[in-house]
Short mmCIF file of C-alpha atoms in Angstrom, two decimals:
data_model
loop_
_atom_site.label_atom_id
_atom_site.label_comp_id
_atom_site.label_asym_id
_atom_site.label_seq_id
_atom_site.Cartn_x
_atom_site.Cartn_y
_atom_site.Cartn_z
CA MET A 1 -24.82 11.72 -40.44
CA THR A 2 -21.33 11.19 -39.03
CA SER A 3 -17.98 11.87 -40.64
CA SER A 4 -14.85 9.77 -40.25
CA ALA A 5 -11.80 11.71 -41.45
CA ALA A 6 -9.59 8.88 -40.21
CA LYS A 7 -10.62 6.85 -43.26
CA THR A 8 -9.15 9.36 -45.70
CA SER A 9 -5.57 10.47 -46.17
CA ALA A 10 -4.15 13.94 -46.61
CA GLY A 11 -0.82 12.44 -47.70
CA ARG A 12 2.53 12.64 -45.97
CA PHE A 13 4.09 15.91 -44.92
CA PHE A 14 7.81 16.44 -44.47
CA GLU A 15 7.81 15.63 -40.75
CA ASP A 16 6.13 12.27 -41.44
CA PHE A 17 9.15 10.79 -43.26
CA ARG A 18 11.82 8.71 -41.55
CA LEU A 19 15.28 8.04 -42.93
CA GLY A 20 15.67 4.45 -44.11
CA GLU A 21 11.98 3.54 -44.15
CA THR A 22 10.62 1.57 -47.10
CA ILE A 23 7.17 2.42 -48.43
CA ARG A 24 5.15 -0.12 -50.41
CA HIS A 25 2.90 1.78 -52.79
CA ALA A 26 -0.72 0.96 -53.62
CA THR A 27 -2.47 0.01 -56.85
CA PRO A 28 -0.47 -2.18 -59.24
CA HIS A 29 -1.03 -1.25 -62.88
CA THR A 30 -1.34 -3.73 -65.73
CA LEU A 31 -0.13 -2.06 -68.90
CA THR A 32 -2.07 -2.80 -72.08
CA SER A 33 -1.79 -1.97 -75.75
CA GLY A 34 -4.44 0.65 -75.03
CA ASP A 35 -2.08 2.42 -72.63
CA ALA A 36 0.62 2.35 -75.30
CA SER A 37 -1.74 3.78 -77.94
CA LEU A 38 -2.90 6.54 -75.63
CA TYR A 39 0.71 7.40 -74.80
CA SER A 40 1.50 7.65 -78.52
CA ALA A 41 -1.54 9.86 -79.05
CA LEU A 42 -0.49 12.19 -76.23
CA TYR A 43 3.15 12.63 -77.26
CA GLY A 44 3.52 11.49 -80.85
CA ALA A 45 6.54 9.31 -80.04
CA ARG A 46 7.73 7.53 -83.21
CA PHE A 47 10.60 5.24 -82.23
CA ALA A 48 10.18 2.17 -84.42
CA PRO A 49 10.52 -0.76 -81.95
CA GLN A 50 7.89 0.77 -79.66
CA SER A 51 5.62 1.67 -82.57
CA ALA A 52 5.60 -1.48 -84.72
CA GLU A 53 5.23 -5.08 -83.60
CA THR A 54 6.74 -6.28 -86.88
CA PHE A 55 9.82 -4.09 -86.50
CA ALA A 56 10.34 -5.12 -82.86
CA ARG A 57 10.09 -8.84 -83.63
CA ALA A 58 12.39 -8.52 -86.65
CA ILE A 59 15.23 -7.09 -84.55
CA GLY A 60 14.83 -9.60 -81.72
CA TYR A 61 12.21 -8.47 -79.22
CA PRO A 62 9.50 -11.01 -78.32
CA ALA A 63 6.96 -8.21 -78.84
CA SER A 64 6.87 -4.45 -79.20
CA PRO A 65 8.10 -3.01 -75.89
CA ILE A 66 6.18 -0.40 -73.94
CA ASP A 67 7.79 3.03 -74.31
CA ASP A 68 10.45 3.35 -71.60
CA LEU A 69 9.04 6.61 -70.30
CA LEU A 70 5.49 5.25 -70.11
CA ALA A 71 6.80 2.56 -67.75
CA PHE A 72 8.76 5.21 -65.85
CA HIS A 73 5.70 7.46 -65.42
CA VAL A 74 3.52 4.57 -64.24
CA VAL A 75 6.05 3.68 -61.54
CA PHE A 76 6.42 7.36 -60.66
CA GLY A 77 2.64 7.69 -60.39
CA LYS A 78 2.49 4.87 -57.85
CA THR A 79 4.79 6.86 -55.54
CA VAL A 80 2.95 10.18 -55.58
CA ALA A 81 0.29 9.48 -52.96
CA ASP A 82 2.95 8.47 -50.43
CA VAL A 83 5.81 10.78 -51.36
CA SER A 84 4.74 13.93 -53.17
CA LEU A 85 1.03 14.51 -52.68
CA ASN A 86 1.94 17.61 -50.67
CA ALA A 87 4.88 18.60 -52.82
CA VAL A 88 5.82 22.15 -53.63
CA ALA A 89 7.88 20.89 -56.57
CA ASN A 90 9.67 17.81 -57.87
CA LEU A 91 13.30 18.93 -58.03
CA GLY A 92 15.36 16.32 -59.81
CA TYR A 93 16.36 12.77 -60.72
CA ALA A 94 19.55 10.69 -60.63
CA ASP A 95 20.89 7.15 -60.81
CA GLY A 96 17.97 5.87 -62.89
CA ARG A 97 18.27 2.43 -64.48
CA PHE A 98 16.00 0.63 -66.96
CA SER A 99 16.99 -2.94 -66.21
CA GLN A 100 14.75 -4.77 -68.66
CA PRO A 101 11.98 -3.99 -71.16
CA VAL A 102 8.30 -3.88 -70.22
CA PHE A 103 5.60 -5.35 -72.47
CA ALA A 104 1.83 -5.07 -72.77
CA GLY A 105 0.36 -7.44 -70.20
CA ASP A 106 3.02 -6.75 -67.59
CA THR A 107 1.82 -5.51 -64.19
CA LEU A 108 3.96 -2.89 -62.48
CA SER A 109 4.12 -2.20 -58.75
CA ALA A 110 6.48 0.01 -56.79
CA THR A 111 8.32 0.62 -53.53
CA SER A 112 10.35 3.60 -52.32
CA GLN A 113 13.06 3.88 -49.70
CA VAL A 114 13.68 7.23 -47.99
CA ILE A 115 17.41 7.89 -48.44
CA GLY A 116 17.64 11.60 -47.64
CA LEU A 117 15.92 14.33 -45.61
CA LYS A 118 16.75 18.01 -45.11
CA GLU A 119 14.51 20.71 -43.70
CA ASN A 120 14.53 24.04 -45.53
CA SER A 121 15.67 27.14 -43.66
CA ASN A 122 12.18 28.67 -43.80
CA LYS A 123 10.83 25.75 -41.70
CA GLN A 124 7.83 25.56 -44.04
CA SER A 125 9.05 22.59 -46.09
CA GLY A 126 11.88 20.14 -46.59
CA VAL A 127 13.55 18.08 -49.30
CA VAL A 128 12.92 14.32 -49.37
CA HIS A 129 15.16 11.94 -51.36
CA VAL A 130 13.70 8.54 -52.27
CA ARG A 131 14.96 5.59 -54.28
CA SER A 132 11.95 4.15 -56.06
CA LYS A 133 11.84 0.75 -57.74
CA GLY A 134 9.31 -0.69 -60.16
CA TYR A 135 8.72 -4.44 -60.39
CA ASN A 136 6.88 -6.62 -62.85
CA GLN A 137 4.45 -9.40 -61.93
CA ARG A 138 7.36 -11.82 -61.45
CA GLY A 139 8.95 -9.59 -58.84
CA GLU A 140 11.76 -8.60 -61.22
CA ALA A 141 13.01 -5.03 -61.00
CA VAL A 142 12.44 -3.21 -64.29
CA ILE A 143 13.12 0.40 -63.28
CA GLU A 144 14.77 2.18 -60.38
CA TYR A 145 15.70 5.80 -59.85
CA VAL A 146 16.36 8.43 -57.20
CA ARG A 147 14.33 11.59 -57.07
CA TRP A 148 14.18 14.49 -54.64
CA VAL A 149 11.12 16.54 -53.96
CA MET A 150 10.28 19.58 -51.83
CA VAL A 151 7.42 18.65 -49.49
CA ARG A 152 5.38 21.00 -47.31
CA LYS A 153 5.37 20.68 -43.54
CA ARG A 154 2.05 20.18 -41.79
CA ASP A 155 3.27 22.28 -38.85
CA SER A 156 6.19 24.68 -39.24
CA ALA A 157 7.00 24.20 -35.54
CA ALA A 158 7.26 20.41 -35.83
CA VAL A 159 10.66 18.87 -35.12
CA ALA A 160 12.40 18.04 -38.38
CA PRO A 161 13.46 14.47 -39.14
CA GLN A 162 17.12 13.49 -39.02
CA THR A 163 19.12 15.32 -41.70
CA HIS A 164 20.96 13.34 -44.35
CA VAL A 165 21.78 14.28 -47.95
CA PRO A 166 22.81 11.22 -50.01
CA LYS A 167 25.79 11.15 -52.33
CA LEU A 168 24.71 10.13 -55.81
CA PRO A 169 26.79 9.13 -58.84
CA LYS A 170 27.18 11.70 -61.60
CA ALA A 171 26.33 9.06 -64.19
CA VAL A 172 25.41 5.40 -64.48
CA GLY A 173 28.43 3.43 -65.72
CA ALA A 174 28.32 2.20 -69.31
CA ALA A 175 29.08 -1.35 -68.13
CA GLU A 176 25.67 -1.38 -66.40
CA LEU A 177 23.60 -0.58 -69.50
CA GLY A 178 23.66 -3.86 -71.40
CA ALA A 179 20.67 -5.44 -69.68
CA ALA A 180 18.34 -2.67 -70.79
CA CYS A 181 17.39 -4.42 -74.03
CA PRO A 182 17.80 -7.89 -75.54
CA ARG A 183 20.47 -8.52 -78.15
CA ILE A 184 19.17 -7.14 -81.44
CA ASP A 185 19.76 -8.14 -85.04
CA ARG A 186 21.39 -5.02 -86.43
CA ARG A 187 21.08 -6.38 -89.97
CA ALA A 188 17.29 -6.38 -89.55
CA PHE A 189 17.26 -2.84 -88.14
CA ASP A 190 15.85 -1.18 -91.24
CA ASP A 191 17.05 2.43 -91.35
CA ALA A 192 14.35 3.45 -93.84
CA LEU A 193 11.62 2.19 -91.54
CA SER A 194 13.26 3.54 -88.39
CA GLY A 195 13.43 7.01 -89.89
CA SER A 196 17.18 7.68 -89.91
CA PRO A 197 20.40 6.38 -91.49
CA HIS A 198 22.44 7.54 -88.47
CA ARG A 199 23.71 4.82 -86.16
CA PHE A 200 25.86 4.77 -83.02
CA GLU A 201 29.13 5.45 -84.86
CA ASP A 202 27.71 8.57 -86.54
CA TYR A 203 27.51 10.55 -83.28
CA SER A 204 30.44 12.30 -81.60
CA PRO A 205 30.89 13.90 -78.15
CA GLY A 206 30.24 17.62 -78.29
CA GLU A 207 27.79 17.36 -81.20
CA ARG A 208 24.64 19.42 -80.75
CA ILE A 209 21.33 18.69 -82.46
CA ASP A 210 18.45 21.14 -82.75
CA HIS A 211 15.32 19.00 -82.91
CA VAL A 212 13.64 21.82 -84.87
CA ASP A 213 10.00 21.06 -84.14
CA GLY A 214 7.83 22.55 -81.40
CA VAL A 215 4.64 21.41 -79.71
CA THR A 216 2.11 23.52 -77.84
CA VAL A 217 0.97 21.99 -74.55
CA GLU A 218 -2.80 21.62 -74.20
CA GLU A 219 -4.66 21.61 -70.88
CA ALA A 220 -6.69 18.50 -71.69
CA GLU A 221 -3.68 16.49 -72.82
CA HIS A 222 -1.59 17.00 -69.72
CA GLN A 223 -4.59 16.22 -67.53
CA ILE A 224 -5.26 12.96 -69.40
CA ALA A 225 -1.58 12.00 -69.32
CA THR A 226 -1.21 12.55 -65.60
CA ARG A 227 -4.38 10.57 -64.88
CA LEU A 228 -3.07 7.76 -67.10
CA TYR A 229 -0.18 7.40 -64.63
CA GLN A 230 -2.55 7.61 -61.62
CA ASN A 231 -0.55 10.60 -60.41
CA THR A 232 -2.73 12.45 -57.89
CA ALA A 233 -0.47 15.42 -57.03
CA LYS A 234 -2.59 18.46 -56.21
CA VAL A 235 -0.32 20.87 -58.11
CA HIS A 236 -1.45 19.30 -61.39
CA PHE A 237 -5.19 18.94 -60.78
CA ASN A 238 -6.71 21.14 -58.12
CA GLN A 239 -7.26 24.71 -59.28
CA PHE A 240 -9.15 25.40 -56.03
CA THR A 241 -5.88 25.06 -54.10
CA GLU A 242 -3.29 25.87 -56.76
CA GLY A 243 -5.14 28.98 -57.89
CA GLN A 244 -4.12 30.48 -54.57
CA GLY A 245 -0.51 29.36 -54.88
CA ARG A 246 2.58 31.20 -56.07
CA PHE A 247 1.82 30.60 -59.77
CA GLY A 248 -1.96 30.98 -59.61
CA ARG A 249 -2.55 27.98 -61.84
CA ARG A 250 -1.90 24.25 -62.13
CA LEU A 251 1.56 23.05 -63.09
CA ILE A 252 2.23 20.70 -65.98
CA TYR A 253 3.57 17.39 -64.61
CA GLY A 254 7.34 17.37 -65.14
CA GLY A 255 7.19 13.91 -66.68
CA HIS A 256 4.89 15.32 -69.37
CA VAL A 257 7.70 17.69 -70.32
CA ILE A 258 10.24 14.84 -70.40
CA SER A 259 8.05 12.76 -72.70
CA LEU A 260 7.38 15.66 -75.06
CA ALA A 261 11.10 16.46 -75.25
CA ARG A 262 11.93 12.80 -75.88
CA ALA A 263 9.32 12.65 -78.66
CA LEU A 264 10.74 15.82 -80.23
CA SER A 265 14.24 14.30 -80.12
CA PHE A 266 13.18 11.73 -82.74
CA ASN A 267 14.11 14.36 -85.32
CA GLY A 268 17.87 13.84 -85.14
CA LEU A 269 17.98 10.82 -82.82
CA ALA A 270 15.47 8.44 -84.42
CA ASN A 271 17.72 5.41 -83.93
CA ALA A 272 18.43 6.16 -80.25
CA PHE A 273 15.52 3.82 -79.67
CA HIS A 274 15.87 2.74 -76.05
CA ILE A 275 16.51 4.68 -72.83
CA ALA A 276 18.91 2.68 -70.67
CA ALA A 277 19.54 5.07 -67.77
CA ILE A 278 18.80 8.53 -66.40
CA ASN A 279 21.98 10.09 -65.01
CA GLY A 280 20.38 13.29 -63.78
CA GLY A 281 17.59 15.68 -64.47
CA ARG A 282 16.25 19.02 -63.31
CA HIS A 283 12.95 20.77 -63.81
CA VAL A 284 14.40 24.24 -64.12
CA ALA A 285 11.18 26.23 -64.46
CA PRO A 286 7.43 25.52 -64.55
CA LEU A 287 5.48 24.85 -67.73
CA PHE A 288 1.84 25.77 -68.23
CA ALA A 289 -0.88 24.94 -70.72
CA GLY A 290 -0.54 27.17 -73.76
CA ASP A 291 3.28 27.18 -73.68
CA THR A 292 5.11 25.78 -76.71
CA LEU A 293 7.93 23.33 -76.03
CA PHE A 294 11.13 23.02 -78.09
CA ALA A 295 14.20 20.85 -77.50
CA TRP A 296 17.83 20.30 -78.41
CA SER A 297 20.35 17.62 -77.43
CA GLU A 298 24.10 17.40 -76.93
CA VAL A 299 26.07 14.17 -77.25
CA VAL A 300 28.04 14.16 -73.99
CA GLU A 301 29.74 10.80 -74.41
CA THR A 302 29.64 7.64 -76.49
CA ALA A 303 30.36 4.19 -75.09
CA ALA A 304 30.74 0.66 -76.41
CA LEU A 305 29.03 -1.88 -74.18
CA PRO A 306 31.00 -4.86 -72.85
CA GLY A 307 30.06 -8.02 -74.73
CA ARG A 308 27.72 -6.20 -77.12
CA ASP A 309 28.50 -5.57 -80.78
CA ASP A 310 24.86 -4.90 -81.68
CA VAL A 311 24.22 -1.61 -79.85
CA GLY A 312 26.25 1.24 -78.39
CA ALA A 313 25.30 3.86 -75.80
CA LEU A 314 24.93 7.59 -76.38
CA ARG A 315 25.02 9.80 -73.32
CA LEU A 316 22.72 12.68 -74.18
CA ARG A 317 21.86 15.98 -72.55
CA THR A 318 18.42 17.04 -73.75
CA VAL A 319 17.33 20.58 -72.97
CA ALA A 320 13.73 21.73 -73.34
CA THR A 321 12.65 25.35 -73.61
CA LYS A 322 9.29 27.07 -73.56
CA ASN A 323 8.27 29.59 -76.20
CA ARG A 324 11.76 29.78 -77.70
CA PRO A 325 13.16 27.71 -80.59
CA CYS A 326 16.55 26.09 -79.99
CA ALA A 327 18.63 26.95 -83.05
CA ASP A 328 21.13 28.74 -80.75
CA PHE A 329 21.09 25.93 -78.14
CA PRO A 330 20.00 27.96 -75.08
CA LEU A 331 20.99 26.56 -71.70
CA ARG A 332 22.80 28.81 -69.24
CA GLU A 333 22.91 32.55 -68.67
CA GLY A 334 25.43 33.87 -66.18
CA GLU A 335 25.33 31.65 -63.08
CA GLY A 336 21.86 30.24 -63.78
CA TYR A 337 19.69 29.00 -66.62
CA GLU A 338 18.49 31.01 -69.58
CA PRO A 339 14.93 32.06 -68.59
CA HIS A 340 13.18 30.00 -71.28
CA VAL A 341 14.78 26.69 -70.20
CA VAL A 342 12.38 24.33 -68.40
CA LEU A 343 14.23 20.98 -68.40
CA GLU A 344 17.77 19.62 -68.46
CA LEU A 345 17.93 15.82 -68.71
CA ASP A 346 21.10 13.71 -68.83
CA TYR A 347 20.49 10.11 -69.96
CA TRP A 348 21.91 7.12 -71.81
CA ALA A 349 20.15 5.87 -74.95
CA LEU A 350 21.01 2.79 -76.98
CA ALA A 351 21.46 2.91 -80.76
CA PRO A 352 22.27 0.12 -83.25
CA ARG A 353 25.85 -0.24 -84.41
CA ARG A 354 26.90 -0.36 -88.04
CA LEU A 355 27.40 -3.72 -89.72
#
């Protein structure tokens, strides 16, 4: 029996990337109502337009939209085999835009452009910046974002690629958020059914909201979630390799943390129903099965949208912690983060305006 290793792929290592190259990722994914139901089962998200077809149609959607983060994770999952299969860690996000809603029946595909490369001083790894875009079956962009990831080198002696660190905006401008959802009928936005009487005008910059609830992360759930997105990163699945790593166990996919924090934020932000942009995000510390996640949010900014009197935009900083409730809003300690903090996410969410 012969073996042909050339027919399999070990994924890209840091020295395999080239600045400016565009990567077309494999395996388009058609999202179904089954995907949406499984996502709800995994995270318990309760935002009304994504949960109820009747509610979505009443306010002006043609159908109930797929949860924004489900679409994000599916696009992210497409990129893993080509970008982060050999990652040490996913480090952060910026300049993310949700340009139009995704519905059951839409097929998502993805491309990534390498926009930054920098070898680490230890010569064992380097940081790769990519701008990834997700498209529907009509070739329309529905999501794009920048992320940077630390990727192992295959050979520490290999010559590093050209160094370039991109400059990224601190936040997506409010004028760019209007396309994220169709015009809604704010009169039909039933506050009793949505779960909160608080609309855009009820939030003020500087306000902090403890989302109160906590959720313990289960091994089976994070494994199912990551497979749902077709994310094949070794750090999440392969105990044979990760058991020998610096943590001695598999890491929870960072997107799993984001979705759990977003679901927890319903308690206090139930009418912030649609994510329009991700300004920045950092996975501050690892999360493992058995940890309990809590979250709190700060209203950083509020913005009226040009030409829109139906929705306004809330710029939110959501912070997730492990094994520590958030009544005292933990975030920073000295020059770094408080040791229980695992996620800091800065994003824009749309909320209905008052009549």
